[in-house]
Amino acid sequence: LPRTLHAEKASPHVEWENVELLVEPEPWPAGDRARRAGVSSFGISGTNAHVILEEPPAAPSPPEAEPRSVVPWVLSARSADALRDQAKGLLAVEAEPLDVGYTLATGRARLEHRAVVVDREGLEAVARGEPAVRGVARDGGRVAFMFPGQGSQWLGMARELSEASPAFAESMAECRAALAPYVELTDDYERVDVVQPALFAVMVSLAKLWRSFGVEPDVVVGHSQGEIAAAHIAGALSLEDAARVVALRSQAIRDELAGRGGMVSIALPLEEVERRFGERVSIAAHNGPRATVVSGTPEALDAVMAECEEAKRIPVDYASHSEQVETIEERLLRDLAPIEPQAPRIPMLSTALAGPAPELDAEYWYRSLRQRVRFHEATEALTADGITTFIEVSPHPVLTFALDDAIGTLRRDDGGLARFLLSLGEAHVRGVEVDWSPALQGGRRTELPTYPFQRKRYWLTTGRTAGSMHPFLESEVPVAGEDGHLFTGRLTLDDHPWLRDHAVLDTVLLPATALLEMVLATGAEAIEELTLEAP
């Protein structure tokens, strides 16, 4: 408790029986009741204020921190230089990494220049100004989740993340249970009826992982079989119905289409591919301005490969999105008839139609496999509708090449929590709102270097104004009540560095000739006498 100022002698006009006047500072120990104090301000100018302060309630103890192999550190600043300086300051911090990450995420403003690191190597890269997960955040913007078709799979694509992320592992278990009546998930990715359900489970679980960190899509879009995962995330299909579609449709492909065809990607515009090969193969997908996929019989595709240097074989032995799919129409309509599509909670754009998805019944899932994938048209429509961030929800990016600045999720042979957190960071540095708390449970506030302000001098570097009468004299005003004028100016070594040449014993002195020059510049015709009282 602070002492009362200017009250060394108590006033005789106050009854002090119930009031104690503090003549020295005294400790105020905590008791059973909360401590409260009144602070008054009474000023002669009219100030009359009183504030009551109360001690805060005891903060609840944070949950015990679980051992974490990787922790995100979220940096932000007003400029690129300040971001680098912040990284340099953090390199010297010796606190617990979890506490540092927690403090950065919850105790610092989120400014526009951002970076996210998960290890010292990344922090050192930011400190050097080298490439890292960093960028300048945009204001607002809308997010699209993209779900690719077959091709992003790799052995072990879900194992590491299942061990590190409870949210991902829980979703994978739910998907496995929903698929159990139809297929057992294994690593036999040579079988279409295994790889497509496995990809479905991983993509659904990755989407739920993104959402557990607060990243919600404004719209979803799927490429070929990726539409099934998109439909479930949109809320248009229950998990059980989506599992039925992906499992039974892939089994129909295995039983009746496998071995009869194939697919080839061609790095040419759609129009050129149609002109050169349209009569021999089907256009299976239009993915970008120079990204077209064709499907057909092995013989027809062999001819395309022989004639086109831009062609590349896709490792499948069936011809999706071609007339061969018509042979399984009746089977698909029968097998998928029990599904009950719902009205989507999140808008879904159909790549079979390049427009809003209709009712996703059995008929649609046949058309989705039979018709051309109009992915390029769909993404152009999304961009025109204000989507600024595209996130490919897959174990390896296969659609991001068709879009500028699209964000992937995992990478082939790099499927752990660190890789996901860096992808999450890519979204954060572009301005997407991220809730980092799932990766920072148990963290506590800790002391960190304060903001690295970039000191800058804003004083004018020259005192001379445009149109001034003389290098030294800037203004002239008449003296009130007298027949005279006052001339003023500013002399600094910054404005006139040549003055440094006139120094006596290392002290710069203004030459007397400069004073004479200023007097003559006022219009004086002659100077009879000049006395310098001090240099």
Coordinates of C-alpha atoms in Angstrom, one line a residue:
L1 CA 0.0 0.0 0.0
P2 CA 1.6 3.3 -1.0
R3 CA 2.0 6.1 1.6
T4 CA -0.2 9.1 1.4
L5 CA 1.7 12.0 -0.1
H6 CA 2.1 15.4 1.6
A7 CA 0.4 14.2 4.8
E8 CA 3.3 14.0 7.2
K9 CA 1.1 15.9 9.7
A10 CA -2.5 14.6 10.0
S11 CA -5.2 17.2 9.6
P12 CA -7.0 18.0 12.8
H13 CA -10.2 18.5 10.8
V14 CA -10.6 14.7 10.2
E15 CA -11.9 12.2 12.6
W16 CA -9.3 9.4 12.3
E17 CA -10.9 6.8 14.5
N18 CA -12.0 4.6 11.6
V19 CA -9.4 5.6 9.0
E20 CA -5.7 4.9 9.0
L21 CA -3.4 7.4 7.4
L22 CA -0.4 5.7 5.7
V23 CA 2.7 7.6 6.4
E24 CA 4.9 4.8 5.1
P25 CA 4.4 2.1 2.5
E26 CA 3.0 -1.1 4.0
P27 CA 2.5 -4.6 2.7
W28 CA -1.0 -5.8 1.9
P29 CA -1.2 -9.5 2.5
A30 CA -3.9 -11.6 0.8
G31 CA -6.7 -12.8 3.0
D32 CA -10.0 -14.7 2.8
R33 CA -11.7 -11.9 1.0
A34 CA -10.6 -10.3 -2.3
R35 CA -8.5 -7.2 -1.9
R36 CA -10.2 -4.0 -3.2
A37 CA -8.9 -0.5 -3.4
G38 CA -10.3 2.9 -4.4
V39 CA -8.3 5.2 -6.5
S40 CA -9.4 8.8 -6.6
S41 CA -8.4 11.7 -8.8
F42 CA -9.6 15.2 -7.9
G43 CA -8.1 18.0 -9.9
I44 CA -8.4 21.8 -9.7
S45 CA -9.4 21.9 -13.3
G46 CA -12.5 19.8 -12.7
T47 CA -11.4 16.2 -12.7
N48 CA -13.6 14.2 -10.4
A49 CA -13.0 10.4 -10.8
H50 CA -13.0 7.3 -8.6
V51 CA -12.0 3.8 -9.7
I52 CA -12.4 0.6 -7.7
L53 CA -9.8 -2.1 -8.3
E54 CA -10.2 -5.7 -7.3
E55 CA -7.5 -8.4 -7.4
P56 CA -8.1 -11.0 -10.1
P57 CA -9.4 -14.5 -9.3
A58 CA -6.7 -17.2 -9.1
A59 CA -5.9 -18.5 -12.6
P60 CA -6.8 -22.2 -13.0
S61 CA -3.8 -24.4 -13.4
P62 CA -3.3 -25.4 -17.0
P63 CA -3.5 -29.1 -17.9
E64 CA -0.3 -31.0 -17.7
A65 CA 1.6 -30.8 -20.9
E66 CA 2.0 -34.1 -22.8
P67 CA 5.4 -34.8 -24.3
R68 CA 5.4 -33.3 -27.8
S69 CA 7.9 -34.1 -30.6
V70 CA 6.9 -31.1 -32.6
V71 CA 5.6 -27.6 -31.6
P72 CA 4.6 -24.8 -34.0
W73 CA 6.2 -21.3 -33.4
V74 CA 4.1 -18.6 -34.9
L75 CA 5.9 -15.4 -35.7
S76 CA 4.5 -12.1 -37.0
A77 CA 5.7 -8.5 -37.5
R78 CA 5.0 -5.3 -39.4
S79 CA 7.9 -5.7 -41.8
A80 CA 10.2 -8.4 -43.2
D81 CA 13.2 -6.9 -41.4
A82 CA 11.3 -7.1 -38.0
L83 CA 10.3 -10.7 -38.8
R84 CA 13.9 -11.6 -39.3
D85 CA 15.0 -9.8 -36.1
Q86 CA 12.2 -11.6 -34.1
A87 CA 13.6 -14.9 -35.3
K88 CA 17.1 -13.9 -34.3
G89 CA 15.9 -13.0 -30.8
L90 CA 14.1 -16.3 -30.5
L91 CA 17.3 -18.3 -31.4
A92 CA 18.7 -17.2 -28.0
V93 CA 15.6 -18.3 -26.0
E94 CA 16.2 -21.3 -23.7
A95 CA 12.6 -21.8 -22.4
E96 CA 10.5 -25.0 -23.1
P97 CA 9.6 -25.1 -26.8
L98 CA 5.9 -25.8 -25.9
D99 CA 5.8 -22.7 -23.7
V100 CA 7.4 -20.6 -26.4
G101 CA 4.9 -21.8 -28.9
Y102 CA 2.0 -21.2 -26.6
T103 CA 3.2 -17.6 -25.7
L104 CA 3.8 -16.7 -29.4
A105 CA 0.3 -18.0 -30.4
T106 CA -1.7 -16.5 -27.5
G107 CA 0.3 -13.6 -26.3
R108 CA 1.3 -11.8 -29.5
A109 CA -0.6 -9.8 -32.1
R110 CA -1.0 -11.4 -35.5
L111 CA 0.5 -8.9 -37.8
E112 CA 0.7 -9.1 -41.6
H113 CA 4.3 -10.4 -42.1
R114 CA 4.2 -14.0 -40.8
A115 CA 6.2 -17.1 -40.5
V116 CA 5.6 -20.6 -39.0
V117 CA 8.5 -22.9 -38.0
V118 CA 8.5 -26.3 -36.3
D119 CA 12.3 -26.7 -35.6
R120 CA 15.5 -24.7 -35.1
E121 CA 16.5 -25.2 -38.8
G122 CA 13.3 -23.3 -39.9
L123 CA 13.9 -20.6 -37.3
E124 CA 17.4 -20.1 -38.6
A125 CA 16.1 -19.8 -42.1
V126 CA 13.7 -17.1 -41.2
A127 CA 16.5 -15.3 -39.3
R128 CA 18.6 -15.3 -42.4
G129 CA 15.7 -14.2 -44.6
E130 CA 15.8 -17.4 -46.6
P131 CA 12.9 -19.4 -48.0
A132 CA 10.6 -20.8 -45.2
V133 CA 6.9 -21.0 -44.4
R134 CA 6.3 -17.2 -44.4
G135 CA 4.3 -14.6 -46.3
V136 CA 2.2 -11.5 -46.1
A137 CA -1.3 -12.1 -44.8
R138 CA -4.3 -10.9 -46.9
D139 CA -7.4 -9.5 -45.3
G140 CA -10.4 -11.8 -45.4
G141 CA -10.7 -14.2 -48.3
R142 CA -12.6 -17.5 -48.6
V143 CA -11.3 -21.1 -48.5
A144 CA -12.0 -24.1 -50.7
F145 CA -11.1 -27.7 -49.7
M146 CA -10.1 -29.8 -52.8
F147 CA -10.2 -33.6 -52.7
P148 CA -8.3 -35.3 -55.6
G149 CA -9.0 -38.6 -57.3
Q150 CA -6.7 -41.6 -57.3
G151 CA -3.0 -41.0 -57.6
S152 CA -2.0 -39.3 -54.3
Q153 CA -1.6 -42.6 -52.4
W154 CA 1.6 -44.0 -50.9
L155 CA 2.5 -46.8 -48.6
G156 CA 2.2 -45.8 -44.9
M157 CA 0.4 -42.5 -45.8
A158 CA -1.6 -42.5 -42.5
R159 CA 0.6 -44.3 -40.0
E160 CA 2.7 -41.5 -38.6
L161 CA -0.1 -39.0 -38.3
S162 CA -2.3 -41.5 -36.6
E163 CA 0.3 -41.9 -33.9
A164 CA 0.8 -38.2 -33.4
S165 CA -2.8 -36.8 -33.8
P166 CA -5.7 -38.1 -31.7
A167 CA -8.2 -36.2 -33.9
F168 CA -6.9 -37.9 -37.1
A169 CA -6.6 -41.3 -35.5
E170 CA -10.2 -41.1 -34.2
S171 CA -11.5 -40.2 -37.7
M172 CA -9.5 -43.0 -39.3
A173 CA -11.1 -45.4 -36.9
E174 CA -14.6 -44.2 -37.7
C175 CA -13.9 -44.5 -41.4
R176 CA -12.5 -48.0 -41.0
A177 CA -15.6 -49.0 -39.1
A178 CA -17.9 -47.6 -41.8
L179 CA -16.0 -49.4 -44.5
A180 CA -15.7 -52.7 -42.6
P181 CA -18.9 -54.2 -44.1
Y182 CA -17.4 -53.9 -47.6
V183 CA -13.6 -53.9 -47.5
E184 CA -10.6 -54.2 -45.1
L185 CA -8.1 -51.4 -45.4
T186 CA -4.7 -52.8 -46.3
D187 CA -1.5 -51.6 -48.1
D188 CA -2.5 -53.5 -51.3
Y189 CA -2.7 -50.4 -53.4
E190 CA -2.6 -52.4 -56.6
R191 CA -6.3 -53.1 -56.1
V192 CA -8.6 -50.3 -57.0
D193 CA -11.2 -51.6 -54.4
V194 CA -8.6 -51.0 -51.7
V195 CA -6.8 -47.9 -52.7
Q196 CA -10.0 -45.8 -53.3
P197 CA -11.5 -46.6 -49.9
A198 CA -8.1 -46.0 -48.3
L199 CA -7.8 -42.6 -49.9
F200 CA -11.3 -41.7 -49.0
A201 CA -10.6 -42.5 -45.3
V202 CA -7.4 -40.5 -45.3
M203 CA -8.9 -37.5 -47.1
V204 CA -11.9 -37.4 -44.7
S205 CA -9.6 -37.6 -41.7
L206 CA -7.3 -34.9 -43.0
A207 CA -10.3 -32.6 -43.6
K208 CA -11.4 -33.2 -40.0
L209 CA -7.9 -32.4 -38.8
W210 CA -7.9 -29.1 -40.7
R211 CA -11.2 -28.3 -39.1
S212 CA -10.0 -29.2 -35.6
F213 CA -7.5 -26.3 -36.0
G214 CA -10.3 -23.9 -36.9
V215 CA -9.8 -23.9 -40.7
E216 CA -13.4 -24.2 -42.1
P217 CA -14.1 -24.4 -45.8
D218 CA -16.5 -22.0 -47.5
V219 CA -16.9 -24.6 -50.3
V220 CA -15.7 -28.1 -51.2
V221 CA -14.9 -29.6 -54.5
G222 CA -13.8 -33.1 -55.5
H223 CA -12.0 -34.5 -58.5
S224 CA -13.4 -37.8 -59.7
Q225 CA -13.6 -40.2 -56.7
G226 CA -12.5 -37.3 -54.5
E227 CA -16.1 -36.1 -54.8
I228 CA -17.2 -38.8 -52.4
A229 CA -15.0 -37.4 -49.6
A230 CA -16.1 -33.9 -50.5
A231 CA -19.8 -34.9 -50.3
H232 CA -19.3 -36.3 -46.8
I233 CA -17.4 -33.2 -45.5
A234 CA -20.1 -31.0 -47.0
G235 CA -22.7 -32.9 -45.1
A236 CA -24.5 -34.2 -48.2
L237 CA -23.7 -37.9 -47.4
S238 CA -23.4 -39.6 -44.0
L239 CA -20.2 -41.4 -43.4
E240 CA -22.0 -44.8 -43.8
D241 CA -23.5 -43.7 -47.2
A242 CA -20.2 -42.3 -48.4
A243 CA -18.4 -45.5 -47.4
R244 CA -21.0 -47.5 -49.4
V245 CA -20.5 -45.4 -52.5
V246 CA -16.7 -45.5 -52.5
A247 CA -16.5 -49.2 -51.7
L248 CA -19.2 -50.6 -54.0
R249 CA -18.3 -48.3 -56.9
S250 CA -14.6 -49.3 -56.7
Q251 CA -15.6 -53.0 -56.5
A252 CA -17.6 -52.6 -59.7
I253 CA -14.6 -51.1 -61.4
R254 CA -12.4 -54.0 -60.2
D255 CA -14.9 -56.6 -61.4
E256 CA -15.9 -55.2 -64.8
L257 CA -13.5 -52.5 -65.9
A258 CA -10.1 -53.4 -64.6
G259 CA -7.7 -54.7 -67.3
R260 CA -9.8 -53.3 -70.2
G261 CA -8.3 -49.8 -70.4
G262 CA -6.2 -47.1 -69.0
M263 CA -5.6 -43.4 -68.7
V264 CA -2.9 -40.9 -69.9
S265 CA -2.2 -37.3 -68.9
I266 CA -1.2 -34.9 -71.6
A267 CA 0.4 -31.5 -71.0
L268 CA -1.5 -29.8 -73.8
P269 CA -4.6 -27.6 -74.0
L270 CA -7.9 -29.3 -74.2
E271 CA -8.7 -28.1 -77.7
E272 CA -5.5 -29.5 -79.1
V273 CA -6.0 -32.9 -77.4
E274 CA -9.6 -33.1 -78.8
R275 CA -8.4 -32.2 -82.3
R276 CA -5.5 -34.7 -82.3
F277 CA -7.0 -37.6 -80.4
G278 CA -10.6 -37.0 -79.8
E279 CA -11.9 -39.7 -82.2
R280 CA -9.7 -42.5 -80.6
V281 CA -9.9 -41.8 -76.8
S282 CA -12.3 -40.1 -74.4
I283 CA -11.5 -36.8 -72.6
A284 CA -11.5 -38.0 -69.0
A285 CA -10.5 -34.8 -67.2
H286 CA -9.7 -31.1 -68.0
N287 CA -7.5 -30.1 -65.0
G288 CA -5.9 -26.9 -66.3
P289 CA -4.9 -24.8 -69.3
R290 CA -2.3 -27.3 -70.3
A291 CA -3.4 -30.4 -68.3
T292 CA -5.8 -32.9 -69.9
V293 CA -6.4 -36.5 -69.2
V294 CA -7.7 -39.1 -71.7
S295 CA -8.9 -42.6 -71.2
G296 CA -9.6 -45.6 -73.5
T297 CA -8.4 -49.0 -74.6
P298 CA -4.8 -50.0 -74.1
E299 CA -4.2 -50.0 -77.9
A300 CA -5.6 -46.5 -78.3
L301 CA -3.5 -45.2 -75.4
D302 CA -0.4 -46.8 -76.8
A303 CA -0.9 -44.9 -80.0
V304 CA -1.3 -41.6 -78.1
M305 CA 1.9 -42.3 -76.2
A306 CA 3.8 -43.0 -79.4
E307 CA 2.6 -39.8 -81.1
C308 CA 2.7 -37.3 -78.3
E309 CA 5.9 -36.4 -76.3
E310 CA 3.7 -34.5 -73.7
A311 CA 1.9 -37.7 -72.8
K312 CA 2.5 -39.6 -69.5
R313 CA 0.9 -42.9 -68.5
I314 CA -1.2 -43.0 -65.3
P315 CA -0.8 -46.2 -63.3
V316 CA -4.3 -47.6 -63.6
D317 CA -5.7 -50.4 -65.8
Y318 CA -9.2 -49.1 -66.2
A319 CA -10.8 -46.3 -68.3
S320 CA -12.8 -44.0 -65.9
H321 CA -14.9 -41.3 -67.5
S322 CA -15.2 -43.1 -70.8
E323 CA -17.9 -45.1 -72.5
Q324 CA -16.6 -48.3 -70.9
V325 CA -18.2 -47.1 -67.6
E326 CA -21.7 -47.6 -69.2
T327 CA -21.3 -51.3 -68.7
I328 CA -21.6 -50.9 -64.9
E329 CA -24.5 -48.4 -64.9
E330 CA -27.2 -50.9 -63.9
R331 CA -25.0 -52.4 -61.2
L332 CA -24.2 -49.0 -59.7
L333 CA -27.8 -47.8 -59.7
R334 CA -28.8 -51.0 -57.9
D335 CA -25.9 -51.1 -55.4
L336 CA -26.2 -47.4 -54.4
A337 CA -30.0 -47.2 -54.4
P338 CA -30.1 -47.4 -50.5
I339 CA -28.1 -44.2 -49.9
E340 CA -30.0 -41.2 -48.5
P341 CA -28.4 -37.9 -49.7
Q342 CA -28.9 -34.8 -47.5
A343 CA -28.9 -31.1 -48.1
P344 CA -25.3 -30.0 -47.8
R345 CA -24.3 -27.8 -44.8
I346 CA -21.3 -26.5 -46.8
P347 CA -21.7 -25.6 -50.5
M348 CA -20.3 -28.2 -52.9
L349 CA -19.3 -27.6 -56.4
S350 CA -19.7 -30.6 -58.8
T351 CA -16.8 -31.2 -61.2
A352 CA -19.1 -33.4 -63.2
L353 CA -21.2 -30.3 -63.9
A354 CA -18.8 -27.4 -63.1
G355 CA -21.7 -26.0 -61.1
P356 CA -23.5 -26.5 -57.8
A357 CA -23.9 -30.1 -56.9
P358 CA -27.4 -31.5 -57.4
E359 CA -29.0 -34.3 -55.2
L360 CA -26.2 -36.8 -54.7
D361 CA -28.2 -39.9 -55.3
A362 CA -27.2 -43.2 -57.1
E363 CA -27.7 -41.6 -60.5
Y364 CA -25.3 -38.8 -59.7
W365 CA -22.5 -41.2 -58.6
Y366 CA -22.8 -43.1 -61.9
R367 CA -22.7 -39.8 -63.8
S368 CA -19.7 -38.7 -61.7
L369 CA -17.8 -41.8 -62.9
R370 CA -19.0 -41.6 -66.5
Q371 CA -18.7 -37.9 -67.4
R372 CA -15.7 -35.8 -68.0
V373 CA -14.1 -34.2 -64.9
R374 CA -14.4 -30.4 -65.5
F375 CA -12.0 -29.5 -62.7
H376 CA -10.5 -26.4 -64.5
E377 CA -13.9 -24.9 -65.2
A378 CA -14.9 -25.6 -61.6
T379 CA -11.8 -23.9 -60.1
E380 CA -12.2 -20.9 -62.4
A381 CA -15.8 -20.5 -61.2
L382 CA -14.7 -20.7 -57.6
T383 CA -12.0 -18.0 -58.2
A384 CA -14.6 -15.8 -59.8
D385 CA -16.8 -16.3 -56.7
G386 CA -14.2 -15.0 -54.4
I387 CA -12.2 -18.1 -53.3
T388 CA -8.7 -16.9 -52.5
T389 CA -7.2 -20.0 -50.8
F390 CA -7.3 -23.5 -52.2
I391 CA -6.3 -26.3 -49.9
E392 CA -5.7 -29.8 -51.3
V393 CA -6.8 -32.3 -48.7
S394 CA -4.8 -35.4 -49.6
P395 CA -1.7 -37.4 -48.7
H396 CA 0.2 -36.0 -51.6
P397 CA -0.6 -32.9 -53.8
V398 CA -1.7 -33.8 -57.3
L399 CA -4.1 -30.9 -58.0
T400 CA -2.0 -27.9 -56.8
F401 CA 0.0 -27.8 -60.0
A402 CA -3.1 -26.5 -61.8
L403 CA -3.6 -23.6 -59.4
D404 CA -1.3 -20.7 -58.4
D405 CA -0.4 -20.8 -54.7
A406 CA -2.6 -23.8 -53.8
I407 CA -1.7 -25.4 -50.5
G408 CA -1.1 -29.1 -50.0
T409 CA -1.5 -31.1 -46.8
L410 CA 0.9 -34.0 -46.6
R411 CA 3.8 -35.1 -48.9
R412 CA 4.8 -38.5 -50.2
D413 CA 7.0 -40.1 -47.5
D414 CA 6.5 -37.0 -45.3
G415 CA 3.2 -37.6 -43.5
G416 CA 3.8 -36.7 -39.9
L417 CA 2.5 -33.9 -37.7
A418 CA 5.4 -31.6 -38.6
R419 CA 4.4 -31.7 -42.3
F420 CA 0.8 -31.0 -41.4
L421 CA 1.7 -28.1 -39.1
L422 CA 3.8 -26.5 -41.9
S423 CA 0.9 -26.8 -44.3
L424 CA -1.3 -25.3 -41.6
G425 CA 1.3 -22.5 -41.4
E426 CA 1.1 -21.9 -45.2
A427 CA -2.5 -21.2 -44.7
H428 CA -1.9 -19.0 -41.7
V429 CA 0.8 -16.8 -43.4
R430 CA -1.7 -16.1 -46.2
G431 CA -4.3 -14.8 -43.8
V432 CA -6.4 -17.9 -43.0
E433 CA -7.7 -17.9 -39.4
V434 CA -6.0 -20.8 -37.5
D435 CA -6.7 -22.0 -34.0
W436 CA -3.3 -23.3 -32.8
S437 CA -4.5 -24.6 -29.5
P438 CA -4.7 -28.3 -30.4
A439 CA -0.9 -28.3 -30.9
L440 CA -0.2 -26.3 -27.7
Q441 CA -2.2 -28.0 -25.0
G442 CA -0.5 -27.7 -21.6
G443 CA 1.6 -24.7 -22.7
R444 CA 2.2 -21.8 -20.3
R445 CA 3.1 -18.1 -20.7
T446 CA 6.9 -17.5 -20.6
E447 CA 9.2 -14.5 -20.9
L448 CA 10.2 -13.8 -24.6
P449 CA 12.1 -11.0 -26.3
T450 CA 9.8 -8.0 -26.8
Y451 CA 8.9 -6.7 -30.3
P452 CA 12.0 -5.8 -32.4
F453 CA 11.0 -2.3 -33.3
Q454 CA 12.8 -1.1 -36.5
R455 CA 14.2 2.3 -35.3
K456 CA 13.9 4.9 -37.9
R457 CA 14.5 8.7 -37.8
Y458 CA 11.7 10.8 -39.2
W459 CA 13.3 14.2 -38.8
L460 CA 13.7 16.1 -42.0
T461 CA 17.2 15.8 -43.4
T462 CA 17.3 19.3 -44.6
G463 CA 16.2 22.5 -42.9
R464 CA 16.0 24.5 -46.1
T465 CA 12.6 25.1 -47.5
A466 CA 11.7 25.6 -51.2
G467 CA 12.0 29.2 -52.2
S468 CA 14.0 30.3 -49.1
M469 CA 16.0 33.5 -49.6
H470 CA 19.4 32.1 -48.6
P471 CA 21.0 28.7 -47.7
F472 CA 21.0 29.8 -44.0
L473 CA 18.0 32.0 -43.8
E474 CA 14.6 30.5 -44.4
S475 CA 12.1 33.1 -43.3
E476 CA 11.5 36.8 -42.7
V477 CA 8.8 38.4 -40.6
P478 CA 8.3 42.1 -39.7
V479 CA 8.8 42.9 -36.0
A480 CA 5.6 44.0 -34.4
G481 CA 5.5 47.7 -33.4
E482 CA 9.0 48.4 -34.8
D483 CA 10.4 49.4 -38.1
G484 CA 12.5 46.3 -38.5
H485 CA 12.5 42.7 -39.6
L486 CA 13.5 39.3 -38.1
F487 CA 15.4 36.7 -40.1
T488 CA 15.5 33.1 -38.9
G489 CA 17.2 30.0 -40.1
R490 CA 18.5 26.6 -39.1
L491 CA 22.2 25.6 -39.1
T492 CA 23.0 21.9 -38.7
L493 CA 25.9 19.7 -39.9
D494 CA 23.4 17.4 -41.5
D495 CA 22.1 20.3 -43.7
H496 CA 25.6 21.8 -44.3
P497 CA 28.2 19.1 -43.9
W498 CA 30.9 21.3 -45.4
L499 CA 30.9 23.3 -42.1
R500 CA 32.9 20.4 -40.6
D501 CA 35.9 21.7 -42.4
H502 CA 36.0 24.7 -40.0
A503 CA 37.0 23.2 -36.7
V504 CA 39.2 24.4 -33.9
L505 CA 40.5 21.8 -31.5
D506 CA 38.0 19.2 -32.9
T507 CA 35.1 21.6 -32.3
V508 CA 33.2 22.9 -35.4
L509 CA 32.8 26.7 -35.3
L510 CA 30.7 28.8 -37.6
P511 CA 33.0 31.0 -39.6
A512 CA 32.6 34.7 -39.0
T513 CA 32.3 35.1 -42.8
A514 CA 29.1 33.1 -42.6
L515 CA 27.6 35.7 -40.2
L516 CA 28.8 38.5 -42.5
E517 CA 27.2 36.7 -45.4
M518 CA 23.8 36.4 -43.6
V519 CA 23.8 40.1 -42.7
L520 CA 24.6 41.1 -46.3
A521 CA 21.9 38.7 -47.5
T522 CA 19.2 40.8 -45.6
G523 CA 19.9 43.8 -47.8
A524 CA 22.5 45.7 -45.7
E525 CA 24.7 47.9 -47.9
A526 CA 27.7 47.9 -45.5
I527 CA 28.9 46.7 -42.2
E528 CA 30.9 49.2 -40.2
E529 CA 31.7 47.0 -37.1
L530 CA 31.2 43.4 -36.1
T531 CA 31.8 42.0 -32.6
L532 CA 31.6 38.3 -31.9
E533 CA 30.9 37.8 -28.2
A534 CA 31.1 34.0 -28.3
P535 CA 32.1 31.5 -31.0

